[in-house]
Amino acid sequence: MKYFSRCLTLTGLIFSVNYLMAQNPLIRDQFTADPSARVFNGKVYLYPSHDILATPGHGKAGWFCMQDYHVFSSTNLTDWTDHGVIVSQNKVPWADSAAYSMWAPDCIEHAGKYYFYFPAPAKPGGARGFSVGVAVANDPSGPFVSQPSPIAGIHGIDPNVQIDKDGQAYIYWAQGNLYGAKLKANMLELASEPVKLEGFPDKGLKEGPYLFERKGIYYMTYPHVADKIERLEYAMSNNPLGPFKYAGVLMDESASGCWTNHQSVIEFKNQWYLFYHNNDLSPNFDKNRSVRVDSLFFNEDGSIRKFTPTLRGVGVSNATKKIEMDRFSAKSPSGVEIAFLDTLNKFKGWKTIFEKPGSWIKYKSVSFDPPKLKYLNINARSATGGTLLISIEGAPNKIMAKMNIPKGDSWSVSKYKILSTTSGVKNLILQLQSSGNLEVDWISFE
Ligand code: FUB
């Protein structure tokens, strides 16, 4: 896990602020799902669900279990700050504090205030099923104060709120199908009767609506169970409440078999991004999920290019920080495996295992700033001993460093002299030159 934290003491309260540095998944010290990403004041804010494992008396074993929400922020999509808990089930006046069902949320800014929308079951005696509540803050990272009651007229999950160019706010939610309504200017009450949104496949569960507008087109994105598990689809319209026209599959069912997916789309510094989730840190239990982000691209006609999830994710990695080659951009078809560093504590992350001479792994977009770095550090171990080479894509014969990893059981950090210095943003290739079995945790330059 690559993060450090500090504690701030303010009027007797302890606020913990964690700084996380990661590719996909983005957050590595807890489970995160259902990402709603937003750009506020030039920063990206991430409002995910917070999956935990149910324990006796706390949630239902084998099912989704969530008791609160954190918010994270980033200026570069690579380094994320955890601002801590913003809303929890025992601080919402109307919510059942024994339900552990704080499902997919959203947040939006209106007139200088931040409105956080979240689904939760009401206290016994209240509405059945899920209601949608609102908590309000003066800052995107909180503190958020929950409204005394949920929004009247909404029964369902996965709220999503968008404000149109004319200032009219819309709220969307799911209850098997997708629904929408106008919101009043106070952002707390419906201004129109809910309507079932039209234009989506009739069969199969649809949930997680997330609407965005680009060049006058309203894109409704949503997870849909077309076969056995969810995939991401989208539909287009020239009206925020539709009717929509089904436009295709955005992202296929996950290769890992994670049953759910859930998305949000933002434009940040002239690039579009899709946030989604997978079960990277919990391969055997898909209700403990992790948020990811990758770039999203549009075709000339406004349709969205089908999306391929990656481990490398987005952003430029600085060469002087720890680079995890296991979050690779590409690798040789055989001879390289990715595995957990510690199967008993998956939050420790992954390692790359090289097993075949010539096998390689590529990691894109590393910034050599300052340029002409002189040394490479590698945290590695090898049961056999062996030699690794590192080079820059496009210059295979110009070896940056040759690393003779000695035989041994323990992880150790070794320093090697750079043979050929570089500058700018480069794609790195790490390759096993010799035979043997070599494991690499991270590399960094100095
Ligand atoms: O996280 C609980 C539920 O799983 C969400 O509300 C759905 O969108 C699905 O991701």
PDB file of N, CA, C and O and ligand atoms in Angstrom, residues 33-34 49-51 63-64 66 102-105 119 130 157-159 174 205 207-209 223 230 259-263 277 287 289, ligand 1:
ATOM      1  N   ALA A  33     -16.814   1.610  -4.028  1.00  0.00           N
ATOM      2  CA  ALA A  33     -17.641   1.152  -5.157  1.00  0.00           C
ATOM      3  C   ALA A  33     -18.501   2.313  -5.644  1.00  0.00           C
ATOM      4  O   ALA A  33     -18.511   3.389  -5.039  1.00  0.00           O
ATOM      5  N   ASP A  34     -19.229   2.086  -6.746  1.00  0.00           N
ATOM      6  CA  ASP A  34     -20.237   3.026  -7.217  1.00  0.00           C
ATOM      7  C   ASP A  34     -19.696   4.458  -7.299  1.00  0.00           C
ATOM      8  O   ASP A  34     -20.286   5.388  -6.724  1.00  0.00           O
ATOM      9  N   SER A  49     -19.432   4.526  -2.821  1.00  0.00           N
ATOM     10  CA  SER A  49     -19.939   3.745  -1.688  1.00  0.00           C
ATOM     11  C   SER A  49     -18.722   3.184  -0.963  1.00  0.00           C
ATOM     12  O   SER A  49     -17.634   3.094  -1.537  1.00  0.00           O
ATOM     13  N   HIS A  50     -18.910   2.784   0.266  1.00  0.00           N
ATOM     14  CA  HIS A  50     -17.799   2.268   1.071  1.00  0.00           C
ATOM     15  C   HIS A  50     -18.145   0.855   1.530  1.00  0.00           C
ATOM     16  O   HIS A  50     -18.787   0.669   2.570  1.00  0.00           O
ATOM     17  N   ASP A  51     -17.740  -0.127   0.737  1.00  0.00           N
ATOM     18  CA  ASP A  51     -18.011  -1.530   1.085  1.00  0.00           C
ATOM     19  C   ASP A  51     -17.171  -1.939   2.292  1.00  0.00           C
ATOM     20  O   ASP A  51     -15.982  -1.607   2.368  1.00  0.00           O
ATOM     21  N   TRP A  63     -23.484 -10.325   1.622  1.00  0.00           N
ATOM     22  CA  TRP A  63     -24.238  -9.308   0.867  1.00  0.00           C
ATOM     23  C   TRP A  63     -23.497  -7.971   0.957  1.00  0.00           C
ATOM     24  O   TRP A  63     -22.500  -7.843   1.661  1.00  0.00           O
ATOM     25  N   PHE A  64     -23.991  -6.957   0.240  1.00  0.00           N
ATOM     26  CA  PHE A  64     -23.425  -5.610   0.347  1.00  0.00           C
ATOM     27  C   PHE A  64     -23.533  -5.143   1.791  1.00  0.00           C
ATOM     28  O   PHE A  64     -24.566  -5.372   2.435  1.00  0.00           O
ATOM     29  N   MET A  66     -22.567  -1.573   3.923  1.00  0.00           N
ATOM     30  CA  MET A  66     -21.988  -0.221   3.934  1.00  0.00           C
ATOM     31  C   MET A  66     -22.627   0.593   5.039  1.00  0.00           C
ATOM     32  O   MET A  66     -23.848   0.641   5.153  1.00  0.00           O
ATOM     33  N   MET A 102     -25.899   1.819   2.784  1.00  0.00           N
ATOM     34  CA  MET A 102     -25.662   3.151   2.224  1.00  0.00           C
ATOM     35  C   MET A 102     -25.117   2.934   0.810  1.00  0.00           C
ATOM     36  O   MET A 102     -23.912   2.853   0.602  1.00  0.00           O
ATOM     37  N   TRP A 103     -26.046   2.792  -0.148  1.00  0.00           N
ATOM     38  CA  TRP A 103     -25.660   2.411  -1.507  1.00  0.00           C
ATOM     39  C   TRP A 103     -25.208   3.623  -2.320  1.00  0.00           C
ATOM     40  O   TRP A 103     -24.972   4.700  -1.774  1.00  0.00           O
ATOM     41  N   ALA A 104     -25.147   3.449  -3.643  1.00  0.00           N
ATOM     42  CA  ALA A 104     -24.481   4.412  -4.539  1.00  0.00           C
ATOM     43  C   ALA A 104     -24.950   5.861  -4.390  1.00  0.00           C
ATOM     44  O   ALA A 104     -26.125   6.153  -4.592  1.00  0.00           O
ATOM     45  N   PRO A 105     -24.032   6.789  -4.066  1.00  0.00           N
ATOM     46  CA  PRO A 105     -24.410   8.191  -3.869  1.00  0.00           C
ATOM     47  C   PRO A 105     -24.039   9.084  -5.063  1.00  0.00           C
ATOM     48  O   PRO A 105     -23.456   8.625  -6.039  1.00  0.00           O
ATOM     49  N   PRO A 119     -28.860   6.778  -1.174  1.00  0.00           N
ATOM     50  CA  PRO A 119     -30.004   5.913  -0.874  1.00  0.00           C
ATOM     51  C   PRO A 119     -29.770   5.161   0.430  1.00  0.00           C
ATOM     52  O   PRO A 119     -28.632   4.802   0.748  1.00  0.00           O
ATOM     53  N   PHE A 130     -35.903   1.356  -0.330  1.00  0.00           N
ATOM     54  CA  PHE A 130     -34.912   2.436  -0.252  1.00  0.00           C
ATOM     55  C   PHE A 130     -35.556   3.801  -0.466  1.00  0.00           C
ATOM     56  O   PHE A 130     -36.395   3.978  -1.347  1.00  0.00           O
ATOM     57  N   ILE A 157     -33.005   3.433  -5.675  1.00  0.00           N
ATOM     58  CA  ILE A 157     -31.576   3.510  -5.326  1.00  0.00           C
ATOM     59  C   ILE A 157     -30.830   4.355  -6.356  1.00  0.00           C
ATOM     60  O   ILE A 157     -31.407   4.806  -7.341  1.00  0.00           O
ATOM     61  N   ASP A 158     -29.556   4.540  -6.103  1.00  0.00           N
ATOM     62  CA  ASP A 158     -28.603   5.106  -7.065  1.00  0.00           C
ATOM     63  C   ASP A 158     -28.991   6.491  -7.584  1.00  0.00           C
ATOM     64  O   ASP A 158     -29.076   6.716  -8.801  1.00  0.00           O
ATOM     65  N   PRO A 159     -29.216   7.471  -6.688  1.00  0.00           N
ATOM     66  CA  PRO A 159     -29.564   8.810  -7.167  1.00  0.00           C
ATOM     67  C   PRO A 159     -28.430   9.422  -7.977  1.00  0.00           C
ATOM     68  O   PRO A 159     -27.261   9.198  -7.690  1.00  0.00           O
ATOM     69  N   ALA A 174     -32.979   4.565  -9.736  1.00  0.00           N
ATOM     70  CA  ALA A 174     -33.311   3.260 -10.312  1.00  0.00           C
ATOM     71  C   ALA A 174     -34.189   2.466  -9.361  1.00  0.00           C
ATOM     72  O   ALA A 174     -34.076   2.577  -8.128  1.00  0.00           O
ATOM     73  N   LEU A 205     -32.294  -6.235 -15.382  1.00  0.00           N
ATOM     74  CA  LEU A 205     -32.163  -5.143 -14.410  1.00  0.00           C
ATOM     75  C   LEU A 205     -31.338  -3.995 -14.972  1.00  0.00           C
ATOM     76  O   LEU A 205     -30.286  -4.203 -15.565  1.00  0.00           O
ATOM     77  N   GLU A 207     -29.797  -0.224 -13.496  1.00  0.00           N
ATOM     78  CA  GLU A 207     -29.645   0.601 -12.301  1.00  0.00           C
ATOM     79  C   GLU A 207     -28.556   1.626 -12.557  1.00  0.00           C
ATOM     80  O   GLU A 207     -28.126   1.826 -13.687  1.00  0.00           O
ATOM     81  N   GLY A 208     -28.127   2.328 -11.506  1.00  0.00           N
ATOM     82  CA  GLY A 208     -26.991   3.239 -11.607  1.00  0.00           C
ATOM     83  C   GLY A 208     -27.062   4.281 -12.700  1.00  0.00           C
ATOM     84  O   GLY A 208     -26.078   4.492 -13.421  1.00  0.00           O
ATOM     85  N   PRO A 209     -28.211   5.002 -12.868  1.00  0.00           N
ATOM     86  CA  PRO A 209     -28.241   6.012 -13.938  1.00  0.00           C
ATOM     87  C   PRO A 209     -27.217   7.103 -13.686  1.00  0.00           C
ATOM     88  O   PRO A 209     -27.041   7.544 -12.553  1.00  0.00           O
ATOM     89  N   PRO A 223     -25.650   0.624 -15.748  1.00  0.00           N
ATOM     90  CA  PRO A 223     -25.345  -0.813 -15.757  1.00  0.00           C
ATOM     91  C   PRO A 223     -26.617  -1.599 -16.098  1.00  0.00           C
ATOM     92  O   PRO A 223     -27.706  -1.234 -15.653  1.00  0.00           O
ATOM     93  N   GLU A 230     -23.689  -7.535 -14.773  1.00  0.00           N
ATOM     94  CA  GLU A 230     -23.898  -6.205 -15.353  1.00  0.00           C
ATOM     95  C   GLU A 230     -22.803  -5.812 -16.346  1.00  0.00           C
ATOM     96  O   GLU A 230     -21.628  -6.124 -16.151  1.00  0.00           O
ATOM     97  N   TRP A 259     -20.211  -8.994 -10.233  1.00  0.00           N
ATOM     98  CA  TRP A 259     -21.600  -8.974 -10.707  1.00  0.00           C
ATOM     99  C   TRP A 259     -22.082  -7.556 -11.026  1.00  0.00           C
ATOM    100  O   TRP A 259     -22.807  -7.327 -11.970  1.00  0.00           O
ATOM    101  N   THR A 260     -21.644  -6.607 -10.197  1.00  0.00           N
ATOM    102  CA  THR A 260     -22.092  -5.229 -10.424  1.00  0.00           C
ATOM    103  C   THR A 260     -21.023  -4.425 -11.155  1.00  0.00           C
ATOM    104  O   THR A 260     -19.844  -4.752 -11.138  1.00  0.00           O
ATOM    105  N   ASN A 261     -21.485  -3.351 -11.762  1.00  0.00           N
ATOM    106  CA  ASN A 261     -20.586  -2.287 -12.196  1.00  0.00           C
ATOM    107  C   ASN A 261     -21.359  -0.997 -11.965  1.00  0.00           C
ATOM    108  O   ASN A 261     -22.582  -1.037 -11.745  1.00  0.00           O
ATOM    109  N   HIS A 262     -20.705   0.126 -11.975  1.00  0.00           N
ATOM    110  CA  HIS A 262     -21.391   1.389 -11.696  1.00  0.00           C
ATOM    111  C   HIS A 262     -20.443   2.494 -12.152  1.00  0.00           C
ATOM    112  O   HIS A 262     -19.258   2.441 -11.857  1.00  0.00           O
ATOM    113  N   GLN A 263     -20.957   3.485 -12.854  1.00  0.00           N
ATOM    114  CA  GLN A 263     -20.095   4.410 -13.563  1.00  0.00           C
ATOM    115  C   GLN A 263     -20.443   5.874 -13.309  1.00  0.00           C
ATOM    116  O   GLN A 263     -21.530   6.213 -12.857  1.00  0.00           O
ATOM    117  N   HIS A 277     -16.206   0.404 -11.304  1.00  0.00           N
ATOM    118  CA  HIS A 277     -15.602  -0.410 -10.250  1.00  0.00           C
ATOM    119  C   HIS A 277     -15.411  -1.865 -10.691  1.00  0.00           C
ATOM    120  O   HIS A 277     -15.999  -2.322 -11.660  1.00  0.00           O
ATOM    121  N   LYS A 287     -18.699  -8.349  -3.494  1.00  0.00           N
ATOM    122  CA  LYS A 287     -19.428  -7.258  -2.823  1.00  0.00           C
ATOM    123  C   LYS A 287     -18.440  -6.365  -2.053  1.00  0.00           C
ATOM    124  O   LYS A 287     -18.851  -5.504  -1.278  1.00  0.00           O
ATOM    125  N   ARG A 289     -15.766  -4.035  -3.376  1.00  0.00           N
ATOM    126  CA  ARG A 289     -15.303  -3.578  -4.690  1.00  0.00           C
ATOM    127  C   ARG A 289     -14.281  -2.439  -4.595  1.00  0.00           C
ATOM    128  O   ARG A 289     -14.050  -1.899  -3.519  1.00  0.00           O
TER     129      ARG A 289
HETATM  130  O1  FUB B   1     -23.466  -0.778  -4.151  1.00  0.00           O
HETATM  131  C1  FUB B   1     -24.749  -1.342  -4.017  1.00  0.00           C
HETATM  132  C2  FUB B   1     -25.399  -1.411  -5.354  1.00  0.00           C
HETATM  133  O2  FUB B   1     -24.644  -2.216  -6.232  1.00  0.00           O
HETATM  134  C3  FUB B   1     -25.477  -0.090  -6.077  1.00  0.00           C
HETATM  135  O3  FUB B   1     -26.417   0.764  -5.547  1.00  0.00           O
HETATM  136  C4  FUB B   1     -25.715  -0.578  -7.443  1.00  0.00           C
HETATM  137  O4  FUB B   1     -25.562   0.403  -8.434  1.00  0.00           O
HETATM  138  C5  FUB B   1     -24.699  -1.687  -7.536  1.00  0.00           C
HETATM  139  O5  FUB B   1     -23.422  -1.220  -7.865  1.00  0.00           O
END
